[in-house]
XYZ file of C-alpha atoms in Angstrom:
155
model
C 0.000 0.000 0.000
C 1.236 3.230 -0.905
C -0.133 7.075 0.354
C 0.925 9.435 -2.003
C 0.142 12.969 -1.221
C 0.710 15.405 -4.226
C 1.894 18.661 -2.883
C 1.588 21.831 -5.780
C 4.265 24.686 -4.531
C 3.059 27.498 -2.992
C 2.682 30.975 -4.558
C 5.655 32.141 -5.942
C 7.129 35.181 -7.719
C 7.236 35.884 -11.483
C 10.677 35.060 -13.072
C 12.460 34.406 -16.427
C 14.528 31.810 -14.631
C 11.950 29.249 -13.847
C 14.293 26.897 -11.528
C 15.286 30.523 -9.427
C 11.808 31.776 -8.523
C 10.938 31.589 -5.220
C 8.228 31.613 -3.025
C 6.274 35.445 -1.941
C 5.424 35.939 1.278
C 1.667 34.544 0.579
C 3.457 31.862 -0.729
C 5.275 31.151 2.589
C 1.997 31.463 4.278
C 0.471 29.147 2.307
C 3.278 26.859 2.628
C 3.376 26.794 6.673
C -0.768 26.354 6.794
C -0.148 23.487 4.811
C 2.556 21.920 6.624
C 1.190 22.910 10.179
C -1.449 20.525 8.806
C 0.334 17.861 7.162
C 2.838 17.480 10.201
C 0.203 15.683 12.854
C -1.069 13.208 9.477
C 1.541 12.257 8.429
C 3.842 8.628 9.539
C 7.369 9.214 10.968
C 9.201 7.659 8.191
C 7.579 9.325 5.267
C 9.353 10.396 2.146
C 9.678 13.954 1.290
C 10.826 14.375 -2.774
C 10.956 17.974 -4.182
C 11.862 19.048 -7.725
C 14.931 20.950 -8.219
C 12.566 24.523 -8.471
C 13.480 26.814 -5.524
C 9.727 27.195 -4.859
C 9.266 23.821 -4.424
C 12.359 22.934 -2.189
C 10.915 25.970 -0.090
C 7.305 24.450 -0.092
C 8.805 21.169 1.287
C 11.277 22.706 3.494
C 8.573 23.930 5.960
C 7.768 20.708 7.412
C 11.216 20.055 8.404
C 12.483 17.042 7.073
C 15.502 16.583 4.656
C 14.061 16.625 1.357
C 15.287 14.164 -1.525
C 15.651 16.493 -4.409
C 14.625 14.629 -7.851
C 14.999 16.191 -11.090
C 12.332 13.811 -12.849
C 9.760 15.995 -11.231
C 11.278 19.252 -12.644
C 8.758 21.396 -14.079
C 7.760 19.861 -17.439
C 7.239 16.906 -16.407
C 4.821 14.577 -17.544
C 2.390 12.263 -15.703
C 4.174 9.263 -16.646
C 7.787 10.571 -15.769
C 6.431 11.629 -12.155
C 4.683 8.040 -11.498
C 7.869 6.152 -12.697
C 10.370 8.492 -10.577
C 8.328 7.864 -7.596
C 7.651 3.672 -8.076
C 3.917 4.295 -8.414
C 2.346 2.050 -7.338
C 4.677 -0.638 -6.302
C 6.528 1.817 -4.062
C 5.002 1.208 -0.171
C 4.965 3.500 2.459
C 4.052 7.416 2.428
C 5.602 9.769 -0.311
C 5.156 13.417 0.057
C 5.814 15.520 -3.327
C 6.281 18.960 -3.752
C 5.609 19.401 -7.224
C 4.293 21.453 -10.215
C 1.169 22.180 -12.659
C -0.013 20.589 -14.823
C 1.683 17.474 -14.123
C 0.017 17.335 -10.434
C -3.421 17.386 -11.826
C -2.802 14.930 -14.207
C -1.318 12.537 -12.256
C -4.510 13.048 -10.293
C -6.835 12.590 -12.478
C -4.663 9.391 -14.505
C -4.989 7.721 -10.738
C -8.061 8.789 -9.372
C -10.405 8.788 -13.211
C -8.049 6.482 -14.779
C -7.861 8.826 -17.620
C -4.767 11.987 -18.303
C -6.564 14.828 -17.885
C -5.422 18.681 -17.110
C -7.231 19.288 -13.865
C -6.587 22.589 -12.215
C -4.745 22.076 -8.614
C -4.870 25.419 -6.410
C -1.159 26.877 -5.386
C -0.079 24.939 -2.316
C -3.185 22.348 -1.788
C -2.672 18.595 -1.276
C -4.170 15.526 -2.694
C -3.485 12.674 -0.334
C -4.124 9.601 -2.929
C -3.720 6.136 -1.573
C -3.374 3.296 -3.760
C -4.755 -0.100 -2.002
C -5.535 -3.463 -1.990
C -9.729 -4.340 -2.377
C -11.504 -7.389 -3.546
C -8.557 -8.884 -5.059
C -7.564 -5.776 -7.431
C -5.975 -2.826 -6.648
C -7.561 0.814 -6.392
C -6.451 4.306 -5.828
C -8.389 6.092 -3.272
C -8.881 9.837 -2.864
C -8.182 10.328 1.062
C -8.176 14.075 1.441
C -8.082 17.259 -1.145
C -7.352 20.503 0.696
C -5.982 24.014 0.055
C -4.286 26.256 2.187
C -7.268 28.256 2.521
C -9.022 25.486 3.994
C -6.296 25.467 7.207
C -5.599 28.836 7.783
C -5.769 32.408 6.533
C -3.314 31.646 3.655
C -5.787 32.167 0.853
């Protein structure tokens, strides 16, 4: 069993290098709501993978673990190259990922609709997706979808 919660980076500031943006100060705010969240949910020996984007390694930083920093989830990624960098869904155990649009929503909606699709994912908000054992098959589960408005005043 695997719990894979897809993590979109917080708000961050316009750029021409896209690697070198980093987060605003909403951004931040959005990031610790998040995390102040997350933290209490979350196993002790989760993973915590973040692209090489400074907006994402910030995103991820806030819940203070070391972050494994994987350039297969770079922005430009596509749905396929994200599931086969993380093991999905052979990989067991919880996997946090601080990544990017559009590849978060259509991992998403390949796991949870079974088809590729370009759903829209809020800056900062979490889809906790857990792919399980039922009835002999296997299934992936939407366990919680939440933005950082939803925790705190970092709308």
């Amino acid at each position: 069993m695997m719990d894979l919660i897809l993590w979109r980076h917080a708000e961050a500031e316009d750029g021409s290098d896209d690697l070198a943006r980093a987060l605003t100060r909403k951004g931040q705010q959005q990031a610790s709501a998040m995390a102040a969240w997350l933290r209490p949910h979350l196993p002790n020996n989760y993973r915590l993978l973040v692209s090489e984007a400074r907006r994402s390694r910030q995103t991820g930083a806030v819940l203070g673990k070391h972050a494994e920093v994987v350039p297969a989830i770079n922005p430009g990624a596509s749905a396929a190259e994200v599931l086969s960098a993380i093991g999905w869904p052979d990989a067991t155990g919880t996997l946090v990922l601080v990544g990017h649009q559009p590849y978060i929503g259509q991992v998403a909606s390949l796991l949870l609709a079974d088809a590729e699709q370009d759903w829209s994912v809020k800056k900062g908000a979490v889809w906790w997706i857990q792919n399980r054992e039922r009835n002999g098959g296997e299934e992936s589960v939407l366990k919680v979808m939440m933005t950082p408005g939803m925790v705190g005043d970092a709308e």
